[in-house]
Amino acid sequence: MNHEPTVFDKIINREIPAEIVYEDEHCLAFKDINPQAPVHILVIPKKPIVSLAEIDEQDAPLMGHLLVVLSKIARQVGLESGYRTVLNTGPDGGQEVNHLHFHLLGKRSMKWPPG
Ligand code: 5GP
């Protein structure tokens, strides 16, 4: 299902600025505007998928690609001692932007369970 354009579409289309750290044909990664850790990067598909709740089998290669990109970025920014990846889904999941995105958080010790 396609979605209403979000702030992330504007970042993809370079209509608003972002600190982009990685881009390829399928995805974009940029620094979160309100970082919750010393490293806080968002990795998003260019395809306008609202959330994890909307994906189906045809999105499997894309979702796998996003994870590979996350792993590569984590290595590039020096997160050898670990990091947290977060994928908030829907209102109860704490999702605020309706364009699927992984958070990559690092350079601090994370707690469990998350809030
Ligand atoms: P969610 O709560 O939907 O999982 O996360 C949305 C994230 O997008 C938040 O961490 C928020 O700080 C970030 N964000 C919202 N608007 C912008 C923006 O315009 N630019 C950037 N770089 N990040 C944004």
Tab-separated table of C-alpha atoms and ligand atoms in Angstrom:
chain	number	residue	atom	x	y	z
A	1	MET	CA	0.000	0.000	0.000
A	2	ASN	CA	1.334	3.439	-0.904
A	3	HIS	CA	1.273	6.185	1.646
A	4	GLU	CA	0.784	9.917	1.907
A	5	PRO	CA	4.142	11.657	1.374
A	6	THR	CA	6.064	12.013	4.608
A	7	VAL	CA	9.078	14.008	5.694
A	8	PHE	CA	11.205	11.024	4.637
A	9	ASP	CA	9.938	11.299	1.038
A	10	LYS	CA	11.082	14.914	1.133
A	11	ILE	CA	14.519	13.772	2.281
A	12	ILE	CA	14.664	11.141	-0.502
A	13	ASN	CA	13.700	13.836	-3.039
A	14	ARG	CA	16.171	16.354	-1.554
A	15	GLU	CA	13.334	18.765	-0.803
A	16	ILE	CA	14.585	19.104	2.764
A	17	PRO	CA	18.162	18.592	3.943
A	18	ALA	CA	19.495	15.651	5.919
A	19	GLU	CA	22.943	14.364	6.806
A	20	ILE	CA	23.001	11.446	4.401
A	21	VAL	CA	25.525	8.740	5.255
A	22	TYR	CA	24.656	6.124	2.596
A	23	GLU	CA	22.547	5.847	-0.539
A	24	ASP	CA	21.946	3.267	-3.211
A	25	GLU	CA	19.211	2.415	-5.701
A	26	HIS	CA	16.946	0.938	-3.030
A	27	CYS	CA	17.587	2.791	0.200
A	28	LEU	CA	18.842	5.873	1.969
A	29	ALA	CA	20.517	6.280	5.375
A	30	PHE	CA	20.760	9.584	7.228
A	31	LYS	CA	21.339	10.913	10.739
A	32	ASP	CA	18.294	11.246	12.980
A	33	ILE	CA	17.426	14.886	13.631
A	34	ASN	CA	16.804	14.141	17.332
A	35	PRO	CA	19.508	11.598	18.222
A	36	GLN	CA	18.866	9.245	21.132
A	37	ALA	CA	22.468	7.999	21.190
A	38	PRO	CA	25.843	9.323	19.996
A	39	VAL	CA	25.214	7.377	16.776
A	40	HIS	CA	21.590	7.476	15.596
A	41	ILE	CA	21.066	6.731	11.922
A	42	LEU	CA	17.829	5.941	10.089
A	43	VAL	CA	17.824	3.496	7.178
A	44	ILE	CA	14.789	3.707	4.907
A	45	PRO	CA	13.654	2.063	1.689
A	46	LYS	CA	13.061	4.416	-1.218
A	47	LYS	CA	9.894	2.415	-1.876
A	48	PRO	CA	7.067	4.097	0.033
A	49	ILE	CA	6.181	1.349	2.511
A	50	VAL	CA	4.186	2.637	5.487
A	51	SER	CA	5.381	0.126	8.071
A	52	LEU	CA	6.390	-3.453	8.731
A	53	ALA	CA	2.682	-4.230	8.961
A	54	GLU	CA	2.335	-3.478	5.233
A	55	ILE	CA	5.062	-5.676	3.770
A	56	ASP	CA	4.553	-8.934	1.918
A	57	GLU	CA	6.657	-11.668	0.330
A	58	GLN	CA	7.760	-9.473	-2.574
A	59	ASP	CA	9.456	-7.121	-0.111
A	60	ALA	CA	11.671	-9.866	1.333
A	61	PRO	CA	14.759	-9.030	-0.803
A	62	LEU	CA	14.395	-5.324	0.013
A	63	MET	CA	14.054	-5.984	3.754
A	64	GLY	CA	17.107	-8.232	3.632
A	65	HIS	CA	19.012	-5.531	1.773
A	66	LEU	CA	18.146	-2.967	4.458
A	67	LEU	CA	19.631	-5.256	7.122
A	68	VAL	CA	22.809	-5.789	5.112
A	69	VAL	CA	23.140	-2.013	4.691
A	70	LEU	CA	22.596	-1.508	8.440
A	71	SER	CA	25.343	-3.980	9.208
A	72	LYS	CA	27.750	-2.302	6.772
A	73	ILE	CA	27.029	1.162	8.146
A	74	ALA	CA	27.516	-0.101	11.720
A	75	ARG	CA	30.972	-1.379	10.723
A	76	GLN	CA	31.823	1.853	8.902
A	77	VAL	CA	30.932	4.063	11.869
A	78	GLY	CA	32.865	1.878	14.296
A	79	LEU	CA	30.176	0.118	16.309
A	80	GLU	CA	32.391	-2.904	17.033
A	81	SER	CA	31.140	-3.224	20.598
A	82	GLY	CA	27.529	-3.505	19.508
A	83	TYR	CA	24.492	-1.481	18.662
A	84	ARG	CA	20.741	-1.573	18.700
A	85	THR	CA	18.442	-1.716	15.684
A	86	VAL	CA	14.837	-0.643	16.195
A	87	LEU	CA	11.864	-0.917	13.879
A	88	ASN	CA	8.839	0.805	15.404
A	89	THR	CA	5.509	-0.257	13.906
A	90	GLY	CA	2.219	1.582	14.324
A	91	PRO	CA	0.955	3.765	17.169
A	92	ASP	CA	1.563	1.219	19.949
A	93	GLY	CA	5.007	0.536	18.520
A	94	GLY	CA	5.921	4.208	18.830
A	95	GLN	CA	6.073	4.849	15.079
A	96	GLU	CA	5.754	8.560	14.316
A	97	VAL	CA	6.772	8.758	10.661
A	98	ASN	CA	4.644	6.596	8.359
A	99	HIS	CA	7.492	5.462	6.134
A	100	LEU	CA	9.191	2.235	7.215
A	101	HIS	CA	12.570	2.928	8.837
A	102	PHE	CA	15.172	1.131	10.887
A	103	HIS	CA	16.905	3.026	13.668
A	104	LEU	CA	20.595	2.241	14.189
A	105	LEU	CA	21.701	3.363	17.659
A	106	GLY	CA	25.165	3.046	19.097
A	107	LYS	CA	28.118	4.354	21.096
A	108	ARG	CA	26.282	3.997	24.390
A	109	SER	CA	25.168	1.049	26.484
A	110	MET	CA	21.533	0.099	25.828
A	111	LYS	CA	19.023	-1.049	28.403
A	112	TRP	CA	16.473	-3.847	28.234
A	113	PRO	CA	13.488	-3.901	28.167
A	114	PRO	CA	13.021	-0.786	26.027
A	115	GLY	CA	10.470	1.761	27.196
B	1	5GP	P1	9.709	6.687	14.747
B	1	5GP	O1	9.244	7.231	16.053
B	1	5GP	O2	8.689	6.891	13.651
B	1	5GP	O3	10.205	5.277	14.831
B	1	5GP	O4	10.991	7.519	14.386
B	1	5GP	C1	10.977	8.644	13.572
B	1	5GP	C2	12.341	9.284	13.689
B	1	5GP	O5	12.486	10.223	12.655
B	1	5GP	C3	12.544	10.019	15.017
B	1	5GP	O6	13.663	9.481	15.686
B	1	5GP	C4	12.758	11.474	14.576
B	1	5GP	O7	13.719	12.148	15.364
B	1	5GP	C5	13.208	11.321	13.139
B	1	5GP	N1	12.852	12.452	12.298
B	1	5GP	C6	11.636	13.038	12.210
B	1	5GP	N2	11.664	14.044	11.329
B	1	5GP	C7	12.934	14.101	10.838
B	1	5GP	C8	13.584	14.947	9.882
B	1	5GP	O8	13.021	15.864	9.298
B	1	5GP	N3	14.903	14.690	9.641
B	1	5GP	C9	15.575	13.672	10.270
B	1	5GP	N4	16.862	13.531	9.948
B	1	5GP	N5	14.990	12.856	11.166
B	1	5GP	C10	13.686	13.077	11.454
